[in-house]
Amino acid sequence: MTMSALHLLPHGLTALRLAFAPILYQLILSGRGDAAVVVLAIAMATDAVDGLLARRFGVASRTGAHFDFWVDFVLIEAVFTGFATTGTGPWAIPVLTALTFAFFIATVRLTPTMYDPVGRNIGGILMGSAFAVLALRDLMVAQAAFLVALGALFVTLGARTIFLARLWRTGLSS
Amino acid sequence: MSGLLRGLIVAVVVVVVLAAGSLAWLNWRVNRETVTPLQKLNSGGTAGRALAVLSPGLSAFPTDIMTAFEEGLIEKGWRIDHTTASSQATAHFPDYDLIVLTSPIYSGRVAPPLLAYIARSGDFGGKKVAVLLTAGGAPDDPISSTEALLAEHGAQLTAIHGYAVYQPNDPENKYQGSNTERAVQMARDAGRALADSLQ
């Protein structure tokens, strides 16, 4: 493999994860939990290494980070919309995920880093919850995983709202 | 300790607390009985009379399966008394030609309210019983244990069906829609088929 091809590898892995989104949606709809868990595991592995490789090869960029962020969003939406469409998961998760990501984008200039620990790891928490649902295939575990996902979304939305409220109040008083 | 690692630990702790709290609450919900009055469906039906006892569980899936099965029976002229598994539900079977029991499977076993209902019913006296189970993965083991349990209680098992959420219900591709939609169509057909076989 040439050096330039190696440099493309991180973006290629992120793009591969994007390609997995419709596949995962379809697998969940058709009840192929066994195949879906394998695809999701590969997607989570690419999420873990694409950023590392980008920094290793010196090709880390703001565009790459944004691409990674959007791909995570699309993948998570595809998985949880699949669960909701089959009636096994709550619609509140894809709706709250969209709201949370929109909130991050709208306020990113005010809070340039995802400062709260849950918010910084929200993608991993949501993917981990989906992985537990598909890997364990037990209805109670699935409901617990959905509650964890909902709880994490509420925690990060709440933390960001409080942070922004404090920022706004500080701005008013200064 | 780096800020990144500290953040990761905080996130893990939050997830563990959320998971533990969720499982504790869900366990309480799963064990709790849902009491509903006896609902009479198709009161003019003359083909037969069924008592349908549902343990609703945590999602709409078991209810959807039970409703579809009942629709199949009603199409064939059956009269149905529908209720949920609780200490208030009737366990007096002489008036019925068929008992339909529906429950989700949690951690490999039938939901506790339905198990308690079966225990309270005692001897089914050779009454015909149909069972509908919903599960996350393969329902084979719960089906076997339910068959054995009902045999102990003197039930004549006429049909037992398991429908999965994360495993294909329709490998022959006979039905349309998502996996759970197919399960609902299959339950409706199972109701029709059982009604035909009991005529």
Short mmCIF file of C-alpha atoms in Angstrom, two decimals:
data_model
loop_
_atom_site.label_atom_id
_atom_site.label_comp_id
_atom_site.label_asym_id
_atom_site.label_seq_id
_atom_site.Cartn_x
_atom_site.Cartn_y
_atom_site.Cartn_z
CA MET A 1 0.00 0.00 0.00
CA THR A 2 1.39 3.43 -0.95
CA MET A 3 1.72 6.23 1.57
CA SER A 4 -1.10 8.29 -0.04
CA ALA A 5 -3.40 5.28 0.07
CA LEU A 6 -2.55 4.85 3.76
CA HIS A 7 -3.42 8.50 4.32
CA LEU A 8 -6.87 7.85 2.84
CA LEU A 9 -7.47 4.88 5.13
CA PRO A 10 -9.01 6.84 8.08
CA HIS A 11 -11.53 8.58 5.78
CA GLY A 12 -12.18 5.26 4.03
CA LEU A 13 -13.03 3.63 7.35
CA THR A 14 -15.41 6.46 8.22
CA ALA A 15 -17.04 6.14 4.77
CA LEU A 16 -17.35 2.38 5.30
CA ARG A 17 -19.24 3.09 8.53
CA LEU A 18 -21.62 5.33 6.58
CA ALA A 19 -22.26 2.48 4.12
CA PHE A 20 -23.18 0.23 7.05
CA ALA A 21 -26.09 2.50 8.12
CA PRO A 22 -28.70 1.34 5.55
CA ILE A 23 -27.47 -2.25 5.86
CA LEU A 24 -27.98 -2.17 9.64
CA TYR A 25 -31.44 -0.63 9.26
CA GLN A 26 -32.48 -3.38 6.86
CA LEU A 27 -31.00 -6.17 9.00
CA ILE A 28 -32.85 -4.94 12.11
CA LEU A 29 -36.12 -4.67 10.16
CA SER A 30 -35.76 -8.22 8.88
CA GLY A 31 -34.92 -9.58 12.35
CA ARG A 32 -31.35 -10.55 11.44
CA GLY A 33 -29.96 -9.72 14.87
CA ASP A 34 -27.03 -12.13 14.36
CA ALA A 35 -25.82 -10.38 11.21
CA ALA A 36 -26.64 -6.90 12.55
CA VAL A 37 -24.47 -7.39 15.64
CA VAL A 38 -21.47 -8.34 13.45
CA VAL A 39 -21.94 -5.29 11.20
CA LEU A 40 -22.38 -3.02 14.23
CA ALA A 41 -19.23 -4.45 15.85
CA ILE A 42 -17.23 -3.68 12.69
CA ALA A 43 -18.75 -0.18 12.59
CA MET A 44 -17.79 0.40 16.25
CA ALA A 45 -14.25 -0.83 15.52
CA THR A 46 -13.90 1.62 12.62
CA ASP A 47 -15.17 4.40 14.92
CA ALA A 48 -12.50 3.50 17.46
CA VAL A 49 -9.58 3.49 14.99
CA ASP A 50 -10.36 6.09 12.30
CA GLY A 51 -9.46 9.06 14.51
CA LEU A 52 -6.34 7.32 15.86
CA LEU A 53 -5.14 6.52 12.33
CA ALA A 54 -5.87 10.06 11.13
CA ARG A 55 -3.66 11.47 13.93
CA ARG A 56 -1.01 8.79 13.31
CA PHE A 57 -0.79 9.63 9.59
CA GLY A 58 -1.02 13.35 10.25
CA VAL A 59 -4.22 13.70 8.20
CA ALA A 60 -6.47 14.71 11.10
CA SER A 61 -8.57 17.71 10.10
CA ARG A 62 -11.66 19.64 11.11
CA THR A 63 -13.42 18.34 7.98
CA GLY A 64 -12.54 14.76 8.93
CA ALA A 65 -13.82 15.31 12.47
CA HIS A 66 -17.09 16.73 11.11
CA PHE A 67 -17.41 13.78 8.68
CA ASP A 68 -16.88 11.37 11.59
CA PHE A 69 -19.49 13.22 13.70
CA TRP A 70 -22.11 13.11 10.91
CA VAL A 71 -21.45 9.46 10.09
CA ASP A 72 -21.91 8.52 13.76
CA PHE A 73 -25.19 10.45 13.76
CA VAL A 74 -26.48 8.71 10.59
CA LEU A 75 -25.45 5.26 11.88
CA ILE A 76 -27.09 5.76 15.29
CA GLU A 77 -30.26 7.15 13.69
CA ALA A 78 -30.43 4.17 11.31
CA VAL A 79 -30.09 1.63 14.13
CA PHE A 80 -32.57 3.20 16.56
CA THR A 81 -35.05 4.06 13.79
CA GLY A 82 -34.87 0.36 12.87
CA PHE A 83 -35.73 -0.63 16.44
CA ALA A 84 -38.57 1.91 16.58
CA THR A 85 -39.98 0.88 13.19
CA THR A 86 -40.24 -2.75 14.33
CA GLY A 87 -42.11 -1.54 17.44
CA THR A 88 -39.45 -2.91 19.80
CA GLY A 89 -37.71 0.36 20.64
CA PRO A 90 -39.06 3.81 21.53
CA TRP A 91 -39.26 6.55 18.88
CA ALA A 92 -38.02 8.89 21.61
CA ILE A 93 -34.42 7.71 21.04
CA PRO A 94 -34.04 8.67 17.34
CA VAL A 95 -35.99 11.89 18.02
CA LEU A 96 -33.86 12.84 21.06
CA THR A 97 -30.67 11.85 19.20
CA ALA A 98 -31.56 14.21 16.37
CA LEU A 99 -32.38 16.94 18.90
CA THR A 100 -29.09 16.38 20.78
CA PHE A 101 -26.94 16.45 17.64
CA ALA A 102 -28.80 19.55 16.38
CA PHE A 103 -28.23 21.20 19.77
CA PHE A 104 -24.50 20.40 19.59
CA ILE A 105 -24.25 21.88 16.11
CA ALA A 106 -26.25 24.99 17.03
CA THR A 107 -24.13 25.69 20.12
CA VAL A 108 -20.71 24.42 19.04
CA ARG A 109 -19.34 27.97 18.72
CA LEU A 110 -20.32 28.75 22.30
CA THR A 111 -18.94 25.49 23.71
CA PRO A 112 -16.25 24.43 21.25
CA THR A 113 -15.49 21.17 23.04
CA MET A 114 -17.97 18.54 24.14
CA TYR A 115 -17.11 19.28 27.74
CA ASP A 116 -19.46 16.96 29.59
CA PRO A 117 -18.25 13.33 29.87
CA VAL A 118 -21.51 11.78 28.74
CA GLY A 119 -21.79 14.17 25.79
CA ARG A 120 -18.20 13.45 24.72
CA ASN A 121 -18.99 9.72 24.72
CA ILE A 122 -22.64 9.86 23.65
CA GLY A 123 -21.94 8.17 20.29
CA GLY A 124 -20.17 5.28 22.02
CA ILE A 125 -22.91 4.97 24.67
CA LEU A 126 -25.66 4.82 22.05
CA MET A 127 -23.76 2.34 19.88
CA GLY A 128 -22.96 0.25 22.98
CA SER A 129 -26.66 0.19 23.92
CA ALA A 130 -27.60 -0.96 20.42
CA PHE A 131 -24.84 -3.58 20.56
CA ALA A 132 -26.23 -4.96 23.87
CA VAL A 133 -29.71 -5.22 22.32
CA LEU A 134 -28.47 -7.12 19.28
CA ALA A 135 -25.83 -9.28 20.98
CA LEU A 136 -27.89 -10.45 23.97
CA ARG A 137 -31.30 -10.60 22.23
CA ASP A 138 -33.28 -10.62 25.47
CA LEU A 139 -36.37 -8.43 25.71
CA MET A 140 -35.59 -7.17 29.23
CA VAL A 141 -31.96 -6.39 28.40
CA ALA A 142 -33.21 -4.58 25.29
CA GLN A 143 -35.56 -2.39 27.34
CA ALA A 144 -32.74 -1.67 29.83
CA ALA A 145 -30.41 -0.70 26.96
CA PHE A 146 -33.08 1.62 25.53
CA LEU A 147 -33.50 3.25 28.97
CA VAL A 148 -29.70 3.71 29.25
CA ALA A 149 -29.65 5.37 25.82
CA LEU A 150 -32.56 7.66 26.78
CA GLY A 151 -30.97 8.47 30.14
CA ALA A 152 -27.62 9.34 28.53
CA LEU A 153 -29.35 11.59 25.99
CA PHE A 154 -31.26 13.39 28.77
CA VAL A 155 -28.07 13.77 30.86
CA THR A 156 -26.07 15.30 28.01
CA LEU A 157 -28.93 17.55 26.86
CA GLY A 158 -29.43 18.70 30.45
CA ALA A 159 -25.71 19.28 31.03
CA ARG A 160 -25.38 21.33 27.87
CA THR A 161 -28.50 23.35 28.64
CA ILE A 162 -27.21 24.15 32.16
CA PHE A 163 -23.79 25.11 30.76
CA LEU A 164 -25.35 27.44 28.20
CA ALA A 165 -27.70 28.95 30.77
CA ARG A 166 -24.71 29.73 33.02
CA LEU A 167 -22.82 31.19 30.06
CA TRP A 168 -25.79 33.37 29.17
CA ARG A 169 -26.20 34.55 32.78
CA THR A 170 -22.44 35.34 33.01
CA GLY A 171 -22.70 37.27 29.74
CA LEU A 172 -25.63 39.29 31.05
CA SER A 173 -23.91 40.16 34.34
CA SER A 174 -20.57 41.18 32.74
CA MET B 1 -5.11 11.31 35.67
CA SER B 2 -5.76 12.92 32.29
CA GLY B 3 -8.98 14.83 31.70
CA LEU B 4 -9.90 12.42 28.92
CA LEU B 5 -9.57 9.36 31.18
CA ARG B 6 -11.46 11.06 34.01
CA GLY B 7 -14.25 11.91 31.55
CA LEU B 8 -14.36 8.31 30.35
CA ILE B 9 -14.63 7.00 33.91
CA VAL B 10 -17.45 9.46 34.69
CA ALA B 11 -19.29 8.34 31.52
CA VAL B 12 -18.86 4.65 32.44
CA VAL B 13 -20.15 5.31 35.98
CA VAL B 14 -23.19 7.17 34.60
CA VAL B 15 -23.93 4.28 32.20
CA VAL B 16 -23.53 1.65 34.95
CA VAL B 17 -25.85 3.59 37.29
CA LEU B 18 -28.42 4.04 34.50
CA ALA B 19 -28.21 0.33 33.57
CA ALA B 20 -28.53 -0.86 37.18
CA GLY B 21 -31.47 1.49 37.85
CA SER B 22 -33.18 0.47 34.59
CA LEU B 23 -32.79 -3.26 35.28
CA ALA B 24 -34.11 -2.88 38.84
CA TRP B 25 -37.16 -0.92 37.64
CA LEU B 26 -37.79 -3.30 34.71
CA ASN B 27 -37.55 -6.30 37.00
CA TRP B 28 -40.22 -4.76 39.22
CA ARG B 29 -42.39 -3.99 36.14
CA VAL B 30 -42.01 -7.50 34.75
CA ASN B 31 -43.09 -9.07 38.05
CA ARG B 32 -46.02 -6.72 38.53
CA GLU B 33 -49.48 -8.00 37.56
CA THR B 34 -51.67 -5.92 35.26
CA VAL B 35 -55.32 -6.15 36.28
CA THR B 36 -57.92 -5.52 33.57
CA PRO B 37 -61.65 -6.34 33.48
CA LEU B 38 -62.84 -9.24 31.34
CA GLN B 39 -63.40 -7.88 27.84
CA LYS B 40 -65.91 -9.72 25.66
CA LEU B 41 -65.09 -9.89 21.95
CA ASN B 42 -67.50 -11.06 19.24
CA SER B 43 -70.18 -11.93 21.80
CA GLY B 44 -72.42 -13.31 19.02
CA GLY B 45 -69.84 -15.90 17.92
CA THR B 46 -71.10 -19.47 17.86
CA ALA B 47 -68.12 -21.54 16.62
CA GLY B 48 -66.56 -21.77 20.08
CA ARG B 49 -65.67 -19.83 23.19
CA ALA B 50 -62.11 -18.96 24.18
CA LEU B 51 -60.55 -17.36 27.24
CA ALA B 52 -57.51 -15.30 26.21
CA VAL B 53 -55.09 -14.45 29.03
CA LEU B 54 -52.28 -12.02 28.26
CA SER B 55 -49.18 -11.06 30.20
CA PRO B 56 -48.54 -7.74 28.42
CA GLY B 57 -44.88 -7.27 29.32
CA LEU B 58 -42.81 -4.20 28.50
CA SER B 59 -43.56 -3.58 24.82
CA ALA B 60 -46.59 -3.68 22.52
CA PHE B 61 -45.37 -6.82 20.73
CA PRO B 62 -47.11 -9.49 22.91
CA THR B 63 -50.38 -7.51 22.79
CA ASP B 64 -50.12 -7.20 18.99
CA ILE B 65 -49.54 -10.95 18.68
CA MET B 66 -52.46 -11.80 20.99
CA THR B 67 -54.78 -9.35 19.19
CA ALA B 68 -53.90 -10.83 15.79
CA PHE B 69 -54.48 -14.39 17.05
CA GLU B 70 -57.84 -13.34 18.50
CA GLU B 71 -58.77 -11.72 15.16
CA GLY B 72 -58.02 -15.04 13.46
CA LEU B 73 -60.35 -16.86 15.86
CA ILE B 74 -63.05 -14.18 15.56
CA GLU B 75 -62.97 -14.42 11.75
CA LYS B 76 -63.90 -18.05 12.18
CA GLY B 77 -66.84 -17.22 14.43
CA TRP B 78 -65.28 -17.62 17.88
CA ARG B 79 -66.39 -15.70 20.92
CA ILE B 80 -63.53 -14.51 23.12
CA ASP B 81 -63.21 -13.36 26.71
CA HIS B 82 -59.99 -11.36 26.93
CA THR B 83 -58.13 -10.48 30.13
CA THR B 84 -54.65 -10.06 31.58
CA ALA B 85 -52.79 -12.53 33.80
CA SER B 86 -53.42 -11.53 37.40
CA SER B 87 -54.86 -12.82 40.64
CA GLN B 88 -58.16 -11.18 39.56
CA ALA B 89 -58.37 -13.08 36.24
CA THR B 90 -60.83 -15.95 36.07
CA ALA B 91 -59.36 -19.44 36.36
CA HIS B 92 -62.76 -21.10 36.02
CA PHE B 93 -62.55 -22.96 32.71
CA PRO B 94 -65.68 -25.16 32.27
CA ASP B 95 -67.42 -22.58 30.05
CA TYR B 96 -64.52 -22.39 27.61
CA ASP B 97 -63.53 -24.58 24.65
CA LEU B 98 -60.04 -23.10 24.44
CA ILE B 99 -57.63 -21.18 26.67
CA VAL B 100 -55.12 -18.90 24.92
CA LEU B 101 -52.08 -17.88 26.99
CA THR B 102 -49.71 -15.16 25.74
CA SER B 103 -46.49 -13.96 27.33
CA PRO B 104 -43.14 -12.43 26.55
CA ILE B 105 -39.97 -14.33 27.48
CA TYR B 106 -37.53 -12.56 29.80
CA SER B 107 -34.16 -14.09 30.66
CA GLY B 108 -35.25 -17.37 29.07
CA ARG B 109 -38.52 -17.81 30.96
CA VAL B 110 -42.18 -16.93 30.70
CA ALA B 111 -43.12 -13.64 32.41
CA PRO B 112 -43.88 -14.17 36.14
CA PRO B 113 -47.55 -12.97 36.03
CA LEU B 114 -48.45 -15.75 33.55
CA LEU B 115 -46.48 -18.35 35.55
CA ALA B 116 -48.38 -17.25 38.66
CA TYR B 117 -51.68 -17.49 36.76
CA ILE B 118 -50.90 -21.04 35.60
CA ALA B 119 -49.90 -22.02 39.14
CA ARG B 120 -53.12 -20.50 40.53
CA SER B 121 -55.23 -22.27 37.89
CA GLY B 122 -54.05 -25.63 39.21
CA ASP B 123 -55.38 -28.44 37.06
CA PHE B 124 -56.58 -27.47 33.60
CA GLY B 125 -58.58 -30.73 33.50
CA GLY B 126 -57.59 -31.65 29.95
CA LYS B 127 -58.78 -28.28 28.60
CA LYS B 128 -57.40 -27.31 25.18
CA VAL B 129 -54.69 -24.64 25.52
CA ALA B 130 -52.88 -22.55 22.88
CA VAL B 131 -49.73 -20.64 23.83
CA LEU B 132 -48.15 -17.62 22.13
CA LEU B 133 -44.68 -16.57 23.27
CA THR B 134 -42.65 -13.56 22.20
CA ALA B 135 -38.88 -13.48 22.62
CA GLY B 136 -35.80 -11.52 21.64
CA GLY B 137 -33.95 -14.47 20.13
CA ALA B 138 -34.80 -18.13 19.53
CA PRO B 139 -37.83 -19.14 21.66
CA ASP B 140 -37.10 -22.92 21.46
CA ASP B 141 -36.09 -23.50 25.10
CA PRO B 142 -38.99 -21.51 26.62
CA ILE B 143 -41.36 -23.40 24.30
CA SER B 144 -40.09 -26.75 25.65
CA SER B 145 -40.32 -25.64 29.29
CA THR B 146 -43.83 -24.23 28.75
CA GLU B 147 -44.95 -27.50 27.14
CA ALA B 148 -43.65 -29.41 30.18
CA LEU B 149 -45.27 -26.97 32.63
CA LEU B 150 -48.68 -27.17 30.96
CA ALA B 151 -48.47 -30.97 30.82
CA GLU B 152 -47.88 -30.95 34.60
CA HIS B 153 -51.06 -28.87 34.95
CA GLY B 154 -53.17 -31.28 32.91
CA ALA B 155 -53.59 -29.03 29.87
CA GLN B 156 -54.12 -30.41 26.38
CA LEU B 157 -51.71 -28.31 24.35
CA THR B 158 -53.22 -27.74 20.90
CA ALA B 159 -50.77 -25.14 19.60
CA ILE B 160 -47.67 -23.33 20.79
CA HIS B 161 -45.99 -20.60 18.75
CA GLY B 162 -42.88 -18.52 19.42
CA TYR B 163 -42.27 -15.19 17.71
CA ALA B 164 -38.88 -13.49 17.85
CA VAL B 165 -37.89 -9.86 17.53
CA TYR B 166 -34.23 -10.28 16.56
CA GLN B 167 -34.45 -13.56 14.68
CA PRO B 168 -36.37 -14.07 11.41
CA ASN B 169 -39.91 -15.40 11.96
CA ASP B 170 -40.59 -16.08 8.32
CA PRO B 171 -37.55 -17.76 6.75
CA GLU B 172 -39.67 -18.96 3.81
CA ASN B 173 -40.58 -15.35 3.01
CA LYS B 174 -44.34 -16.01 2.82
CA TYR B 175 -45.37 -12.75 4.48
CA GLN B 176 -44.75 -9.03 3.90
CA GLY B 177 -43.28 -6.26 6.02
CA SER B 178 -40.80 -6.09 8.88
CA ASN B 179 -39.97 -9.12 11.02
CA THR B 180 -42.45 -8.11 13.74
CA GLU B 181 -45.18 -7.27 11.18
CA ARG B 182 -44.70 -10.73 9.71
CA ALA B 183 -45.02 -12.25 13.20
CA VAL B 184 -48.37 -10.48 13.63
CA GLN B 185 -49.63 -11.83 10.26
CA MET B 186 -48.41 -15.32 11.23
CA ALA B 187 -50.26 -15.10 14.57
CA ARG B 188 -53.48 -14.14 12.75
CA ASP B 189 -53.07 -17.13 10.42
CA ALA B 190 -52.30 -19.36 13.42
CA GLY B 191 -55.61 -18.26 15.00
CA ARG B 192 -57.51 -19.07 11.79
CA ALA B 193 -55.75 -22.42 11.41
CA LEU B 194 -56.44 -23.43 15.02
CA ALA B 195 -60.12 -22.45 14.67
CA ASP B 196 -60.35 -24.64 11.55
CA SER B 197 -58.66 -27.56 13.27
CA LEU B 198 -61.00 -27.37 16.24
CA GLN B 199 -64.20 -27.44 14.17
#
